[in-house]
Short mmCIF file of C-alpha atoms in Angstrom, two decimals:
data_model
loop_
_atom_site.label_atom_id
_atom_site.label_comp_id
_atom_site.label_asym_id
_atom_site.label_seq_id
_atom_site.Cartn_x
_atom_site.Cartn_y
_atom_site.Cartn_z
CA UNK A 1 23.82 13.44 4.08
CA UNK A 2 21.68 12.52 1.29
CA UNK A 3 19.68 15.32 -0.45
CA UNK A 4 16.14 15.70 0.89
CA UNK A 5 14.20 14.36 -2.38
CA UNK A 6 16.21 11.33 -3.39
CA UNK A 7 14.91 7.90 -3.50
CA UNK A 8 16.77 4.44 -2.12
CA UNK A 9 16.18 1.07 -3.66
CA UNK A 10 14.87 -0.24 -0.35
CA UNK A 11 11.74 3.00 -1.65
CA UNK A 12 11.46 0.73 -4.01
CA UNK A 13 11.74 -2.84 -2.46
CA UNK A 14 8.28 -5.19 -3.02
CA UNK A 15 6.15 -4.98 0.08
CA UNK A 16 6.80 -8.58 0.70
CA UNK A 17 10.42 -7.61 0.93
CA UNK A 18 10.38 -4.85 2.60
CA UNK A 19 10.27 -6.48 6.41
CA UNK A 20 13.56 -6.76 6.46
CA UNK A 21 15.54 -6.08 10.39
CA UNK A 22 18.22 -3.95 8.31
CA UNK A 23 16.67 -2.18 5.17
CA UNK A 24 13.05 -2.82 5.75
CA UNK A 25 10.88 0.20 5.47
CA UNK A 26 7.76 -1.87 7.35
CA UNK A 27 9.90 -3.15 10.23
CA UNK A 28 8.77 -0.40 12.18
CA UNK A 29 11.41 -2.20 14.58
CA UNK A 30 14.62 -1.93 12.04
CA UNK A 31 17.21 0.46 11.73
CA UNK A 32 16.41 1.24 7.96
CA UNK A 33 19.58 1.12 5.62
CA UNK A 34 18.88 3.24 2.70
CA UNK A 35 20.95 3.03 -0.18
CA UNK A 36 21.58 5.55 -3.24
CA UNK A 37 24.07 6.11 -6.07
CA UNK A 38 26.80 8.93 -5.77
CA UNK A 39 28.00 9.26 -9.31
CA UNK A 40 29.22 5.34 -9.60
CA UNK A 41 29.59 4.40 -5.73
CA UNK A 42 26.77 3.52 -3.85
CA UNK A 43 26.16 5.25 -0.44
CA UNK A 44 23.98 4.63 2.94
CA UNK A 45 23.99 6.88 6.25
CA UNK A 46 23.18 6.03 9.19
CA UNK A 47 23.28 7.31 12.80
CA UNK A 48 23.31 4.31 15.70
CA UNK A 49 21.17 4.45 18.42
CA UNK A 50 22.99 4.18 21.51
CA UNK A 51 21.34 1.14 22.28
CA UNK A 52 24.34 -0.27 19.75
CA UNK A 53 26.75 -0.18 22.41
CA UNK A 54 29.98 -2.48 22.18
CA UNK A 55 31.84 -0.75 25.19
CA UNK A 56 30.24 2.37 26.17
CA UNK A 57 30.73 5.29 24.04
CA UNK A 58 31.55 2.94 20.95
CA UNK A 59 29.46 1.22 18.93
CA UNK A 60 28.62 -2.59 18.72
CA UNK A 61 30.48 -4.59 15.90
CA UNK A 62 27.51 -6.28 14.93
CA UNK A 63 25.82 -3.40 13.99
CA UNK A 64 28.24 -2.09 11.97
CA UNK A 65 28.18 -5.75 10.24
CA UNK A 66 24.33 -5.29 9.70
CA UNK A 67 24.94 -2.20 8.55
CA UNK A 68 27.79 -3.28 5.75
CA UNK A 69 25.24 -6.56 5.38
CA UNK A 70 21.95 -3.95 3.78
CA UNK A 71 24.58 -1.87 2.00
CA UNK A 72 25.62 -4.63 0.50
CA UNK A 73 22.83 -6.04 -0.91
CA UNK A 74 21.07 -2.55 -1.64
CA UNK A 75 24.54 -2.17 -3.82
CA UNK A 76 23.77 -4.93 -5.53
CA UNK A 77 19.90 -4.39 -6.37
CA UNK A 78 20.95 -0.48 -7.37
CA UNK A 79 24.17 -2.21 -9.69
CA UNK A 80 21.48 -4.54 -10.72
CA UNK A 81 18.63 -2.47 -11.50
CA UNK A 82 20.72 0.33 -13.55
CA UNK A 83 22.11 -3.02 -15.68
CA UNK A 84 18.35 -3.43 -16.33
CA UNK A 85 18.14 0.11 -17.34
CA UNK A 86 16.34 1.37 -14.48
CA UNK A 87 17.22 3.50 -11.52
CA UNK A 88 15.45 4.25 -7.88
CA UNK A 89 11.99 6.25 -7.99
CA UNK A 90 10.99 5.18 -11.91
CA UNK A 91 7.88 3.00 -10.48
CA UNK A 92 9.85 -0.70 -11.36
CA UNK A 93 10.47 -3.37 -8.54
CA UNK A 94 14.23 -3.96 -8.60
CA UNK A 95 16.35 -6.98 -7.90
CA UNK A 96 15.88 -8.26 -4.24
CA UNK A 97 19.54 -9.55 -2.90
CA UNK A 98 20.25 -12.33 0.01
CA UNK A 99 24.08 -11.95 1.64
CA UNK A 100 26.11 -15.12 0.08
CA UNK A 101 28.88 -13.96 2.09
CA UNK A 102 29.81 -10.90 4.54
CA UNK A 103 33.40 -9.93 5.44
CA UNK A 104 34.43 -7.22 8.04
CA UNK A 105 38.05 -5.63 9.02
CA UNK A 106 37.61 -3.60 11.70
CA UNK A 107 40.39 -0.62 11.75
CA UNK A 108 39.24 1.06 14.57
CA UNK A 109 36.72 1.41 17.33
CA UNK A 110 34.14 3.29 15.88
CA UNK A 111 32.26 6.61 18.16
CA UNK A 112 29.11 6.78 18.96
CA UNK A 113 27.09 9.97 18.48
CA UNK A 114 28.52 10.14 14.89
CA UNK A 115 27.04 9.61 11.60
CA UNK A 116 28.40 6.91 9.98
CA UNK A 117 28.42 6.56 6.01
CA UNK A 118 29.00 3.50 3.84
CA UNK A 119 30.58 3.69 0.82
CA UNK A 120 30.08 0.78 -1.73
CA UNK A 121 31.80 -0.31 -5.07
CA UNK A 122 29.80 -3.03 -7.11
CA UNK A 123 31.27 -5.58 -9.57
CA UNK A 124 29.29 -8.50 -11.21
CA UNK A 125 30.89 -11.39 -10.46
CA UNK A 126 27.68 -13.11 -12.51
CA UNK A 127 24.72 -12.56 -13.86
CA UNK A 128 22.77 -12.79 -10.28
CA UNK A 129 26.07 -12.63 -8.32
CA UNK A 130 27.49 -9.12 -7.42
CA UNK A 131 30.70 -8.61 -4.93
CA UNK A 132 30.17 -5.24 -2.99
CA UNK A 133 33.53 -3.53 -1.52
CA UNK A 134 32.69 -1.38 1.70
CA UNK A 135 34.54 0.67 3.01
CA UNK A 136 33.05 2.73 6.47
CA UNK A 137 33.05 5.96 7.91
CA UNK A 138 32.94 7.90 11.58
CA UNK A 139 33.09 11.60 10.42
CA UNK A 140 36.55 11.23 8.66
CA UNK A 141 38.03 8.48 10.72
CA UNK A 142 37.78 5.21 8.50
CA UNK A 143 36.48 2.18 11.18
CA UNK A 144 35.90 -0.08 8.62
CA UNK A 145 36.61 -2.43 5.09
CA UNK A 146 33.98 -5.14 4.06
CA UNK A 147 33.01 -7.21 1.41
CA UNK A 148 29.89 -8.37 0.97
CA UNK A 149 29.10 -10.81 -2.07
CA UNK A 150 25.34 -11.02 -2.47
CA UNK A 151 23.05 -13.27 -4.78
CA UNK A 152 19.63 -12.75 -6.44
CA UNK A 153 16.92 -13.81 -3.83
CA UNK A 154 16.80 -17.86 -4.06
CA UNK A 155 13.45 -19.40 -5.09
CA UNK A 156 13.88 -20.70 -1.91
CA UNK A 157 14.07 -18.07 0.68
CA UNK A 158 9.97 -17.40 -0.14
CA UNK A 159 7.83 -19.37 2.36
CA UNK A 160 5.45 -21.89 0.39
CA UNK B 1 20.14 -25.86 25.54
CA UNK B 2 22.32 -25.29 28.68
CA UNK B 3 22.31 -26.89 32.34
CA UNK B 4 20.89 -24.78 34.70
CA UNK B 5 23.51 -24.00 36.51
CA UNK B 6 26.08 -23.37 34.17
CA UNK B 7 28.03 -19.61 34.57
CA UNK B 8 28.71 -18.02 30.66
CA UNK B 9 31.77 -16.06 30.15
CA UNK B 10 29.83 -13.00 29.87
CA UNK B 11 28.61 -13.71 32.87
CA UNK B 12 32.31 -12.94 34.67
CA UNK B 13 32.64 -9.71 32.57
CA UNK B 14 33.54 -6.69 34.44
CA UNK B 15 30.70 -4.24 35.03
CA UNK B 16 32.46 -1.59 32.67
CA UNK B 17 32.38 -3.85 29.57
CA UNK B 18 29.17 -5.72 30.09
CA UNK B 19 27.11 -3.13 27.96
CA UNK B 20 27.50 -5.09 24.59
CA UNK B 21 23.90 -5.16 22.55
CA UNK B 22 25.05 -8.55 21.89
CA UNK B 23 26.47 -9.81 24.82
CA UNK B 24 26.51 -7.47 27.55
CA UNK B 25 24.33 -8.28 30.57
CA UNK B 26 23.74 -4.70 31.90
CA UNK B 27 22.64 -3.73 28.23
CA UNK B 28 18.50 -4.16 29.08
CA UNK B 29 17.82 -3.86 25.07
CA UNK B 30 20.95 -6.20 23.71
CA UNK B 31 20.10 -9.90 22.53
CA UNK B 32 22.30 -11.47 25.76
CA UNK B 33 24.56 -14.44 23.64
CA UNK B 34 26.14 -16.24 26.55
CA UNK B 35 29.23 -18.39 25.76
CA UNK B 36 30.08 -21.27 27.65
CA UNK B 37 32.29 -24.78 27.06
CA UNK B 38 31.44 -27.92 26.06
CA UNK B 39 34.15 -30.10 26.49
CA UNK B 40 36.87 -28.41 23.76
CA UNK B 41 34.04 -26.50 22.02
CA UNK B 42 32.33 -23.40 22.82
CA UNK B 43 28.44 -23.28 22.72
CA UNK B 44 26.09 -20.28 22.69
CA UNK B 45 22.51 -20.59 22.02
CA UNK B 46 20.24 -17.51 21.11
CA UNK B 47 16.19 -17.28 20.44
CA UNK B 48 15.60 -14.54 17.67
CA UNK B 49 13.20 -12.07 18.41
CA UNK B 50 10.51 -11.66 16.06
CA UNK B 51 12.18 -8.48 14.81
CA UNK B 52 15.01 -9.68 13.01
CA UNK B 53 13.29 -10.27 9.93
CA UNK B 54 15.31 -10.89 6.72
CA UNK B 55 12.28 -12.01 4.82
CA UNK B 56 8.87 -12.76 6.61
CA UNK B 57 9.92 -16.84 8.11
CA UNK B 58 13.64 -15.76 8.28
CA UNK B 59 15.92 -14.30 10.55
CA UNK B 60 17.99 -11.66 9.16
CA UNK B 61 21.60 -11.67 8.09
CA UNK B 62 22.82 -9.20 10.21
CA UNK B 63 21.50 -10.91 12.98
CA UNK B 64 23.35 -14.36 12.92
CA UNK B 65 26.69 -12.10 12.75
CA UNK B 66 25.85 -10.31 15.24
CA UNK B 67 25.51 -13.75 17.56
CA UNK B 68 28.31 -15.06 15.48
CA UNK B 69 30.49 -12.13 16.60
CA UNK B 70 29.57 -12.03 20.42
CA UNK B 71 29.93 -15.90 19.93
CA UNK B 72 33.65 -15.51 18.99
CA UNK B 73 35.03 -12.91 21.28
CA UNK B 74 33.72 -14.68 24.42
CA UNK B 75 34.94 -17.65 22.92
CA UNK B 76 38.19 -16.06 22.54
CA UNK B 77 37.83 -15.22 26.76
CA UNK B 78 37.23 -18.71 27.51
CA UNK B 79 40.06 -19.51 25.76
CA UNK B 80 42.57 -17.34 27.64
CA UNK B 81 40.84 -17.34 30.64
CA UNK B 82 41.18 -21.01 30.92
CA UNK B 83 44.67 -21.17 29.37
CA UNK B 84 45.51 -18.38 32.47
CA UNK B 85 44.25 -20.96 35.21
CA UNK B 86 40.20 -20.12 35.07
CA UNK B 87 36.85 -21.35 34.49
CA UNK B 88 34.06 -19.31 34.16
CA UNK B 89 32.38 -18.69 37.93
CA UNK B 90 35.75 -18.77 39.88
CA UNK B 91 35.49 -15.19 40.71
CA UNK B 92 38.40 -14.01 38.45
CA UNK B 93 37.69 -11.25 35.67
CA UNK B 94 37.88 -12.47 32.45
CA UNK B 95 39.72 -11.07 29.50
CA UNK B 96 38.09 -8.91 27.18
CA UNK B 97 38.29 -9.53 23.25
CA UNK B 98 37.14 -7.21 20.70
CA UNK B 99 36.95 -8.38 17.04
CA UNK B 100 39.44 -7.40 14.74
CA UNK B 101 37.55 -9.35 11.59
CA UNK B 102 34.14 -10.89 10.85
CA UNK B 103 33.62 -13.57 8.01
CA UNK B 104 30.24 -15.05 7.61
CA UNK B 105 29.43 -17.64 4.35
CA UNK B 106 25.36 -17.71 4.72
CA UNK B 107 24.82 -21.31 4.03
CA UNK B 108 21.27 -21.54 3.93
CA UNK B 109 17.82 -19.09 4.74
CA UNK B 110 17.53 -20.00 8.53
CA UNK B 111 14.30 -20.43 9.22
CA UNK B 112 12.98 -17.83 12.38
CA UNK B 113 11.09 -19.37 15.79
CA UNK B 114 13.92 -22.08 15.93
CA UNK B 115 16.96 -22.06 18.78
CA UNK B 116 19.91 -21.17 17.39
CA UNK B 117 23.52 -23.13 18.60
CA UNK B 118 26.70 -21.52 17.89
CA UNK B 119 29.76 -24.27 18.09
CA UNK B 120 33.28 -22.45 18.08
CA UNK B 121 36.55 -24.13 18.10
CA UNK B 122 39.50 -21.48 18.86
CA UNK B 123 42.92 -21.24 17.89
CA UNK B 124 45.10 -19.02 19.38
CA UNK B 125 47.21 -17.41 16.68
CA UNK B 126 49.40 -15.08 19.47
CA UNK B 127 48.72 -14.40 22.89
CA UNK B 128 46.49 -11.41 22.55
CA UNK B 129 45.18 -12.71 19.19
CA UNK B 130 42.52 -15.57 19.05
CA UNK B 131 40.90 -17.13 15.76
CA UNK B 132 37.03 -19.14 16.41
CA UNK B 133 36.11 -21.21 13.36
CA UNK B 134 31.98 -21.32 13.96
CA UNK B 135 29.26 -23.46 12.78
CA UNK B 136 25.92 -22.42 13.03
CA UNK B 137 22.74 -24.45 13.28
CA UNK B 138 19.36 -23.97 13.65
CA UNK B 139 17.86 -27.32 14.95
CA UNK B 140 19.35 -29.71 12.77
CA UNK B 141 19.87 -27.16 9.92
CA UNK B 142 23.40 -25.88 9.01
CA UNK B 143 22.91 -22.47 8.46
CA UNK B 144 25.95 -20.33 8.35
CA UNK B 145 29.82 -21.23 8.76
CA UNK B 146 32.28 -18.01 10.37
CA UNK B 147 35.11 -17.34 11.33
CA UNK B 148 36.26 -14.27 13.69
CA UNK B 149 39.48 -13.14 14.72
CA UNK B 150 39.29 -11.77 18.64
CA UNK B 151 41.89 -9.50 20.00
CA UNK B 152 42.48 -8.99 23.53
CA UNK B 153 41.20 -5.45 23.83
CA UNK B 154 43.33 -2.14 23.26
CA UNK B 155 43.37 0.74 25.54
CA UNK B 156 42.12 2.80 22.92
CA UNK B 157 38.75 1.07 23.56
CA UNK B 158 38.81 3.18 26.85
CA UNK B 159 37.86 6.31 27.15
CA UNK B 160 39.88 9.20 28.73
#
């Protein structure tokens, strides 16, 4: 699990961004993907609440998709923000991502009651283009591969 | 939206897998995506909650795959279930998919307090193995394009 001090980029996220169902720290609702560097892989943890069911005593596929989906672009906004010189914590607003596109192989059916980790490896593709490959853990059994190819937030996703 | 009347795929599913959070209709806390035909297509229509936020005005990314998933395993069951003899409210249980991949190219911000339609044409690829091409829209905005490959589901989704 992550050490007790260290900061996520969704710490960091603008208020205004920060609603967010996945990785939002005000969506007192959301399931809160938080996403940190591990030497040069990015990593989130989460545990599902049973809620997440897909049949009972596994967890739902969508989930693990929303999951990969904030790991993704948190990936990004860390890959990003580092490029920019920065890193979580340092008091500067990073990047905000949007999902271009989301792929998921499933590999397995995935437990519940386990803590599941994400583990992320960012490449630019362009300048405000970055292609996240996931791959996603149950303990040591590997349930998952994704890619997620995310863009800086369009001008157009901000409500006029 | 649908006819009154008209029985969803989900609908048919036996108790034992009808927990899905996104399609199961014992789960009392999933989001309920019901899939039913219209003519050669499949149809499901979902209301986002509030909740799933991506940014304030727009529903979040991990929540059109998650109806986007549930949208292409039942219409995976329809598929078999019809090419076996059956219609959905017959009284025969359906087959069960699970999803084997997810691909999602976000088209668009989709824009939250609209109905969402799901239109999935499937292909079956063997005859445990189903591929749904989906369009999403939300009113008359084209939102998201997916594709997920449904697999009739293994006995290692059971537990012992």
């Amino acid at each position: 699990m992550y050490k007790d001090d260290i900061k996520a980029i969704q710490d960091d996220y603008a208020d205004d961004f920060a609603w967010c169902y996945g990785c939002g720290r005000l969506n007192d609702e959301g399931i809160h993907v938080r996403t940190v560097w591990e030497k040069d892989q990015t990593i989130s943890y989460i545990h599902p609440d049973k809620k997440f069911t897909a049949i009972p005593g596994f967890v739902y596929g969508g989930f693990l998709a929303s999951f990969i989906d904030c790991h993704g672009t948190g990936s990004a906004s860390l890959a990003l923000h580092r490029k920019n010189g920065h890193e979580p914590g340092v008091g500067v607003e990073p990047p905000r991502f949007v999902t271009a596109s989301l792929h998921v192989d499933y590999l397995m059916p995935t437990p519940q009651g386990v803590l599941l980790k994400a583990i992320g490896k960012v490449e630019e593709i362009h300048p405000k283009k970055f292609k996240v490959m996931i791959q996603v853990f149950a303990n040591d059994l590997h349930v998952a591969n994704a890619e997620v190819v995310a863009v800086v937030m369009p001008k157009s996703f901000l409500k006029s």
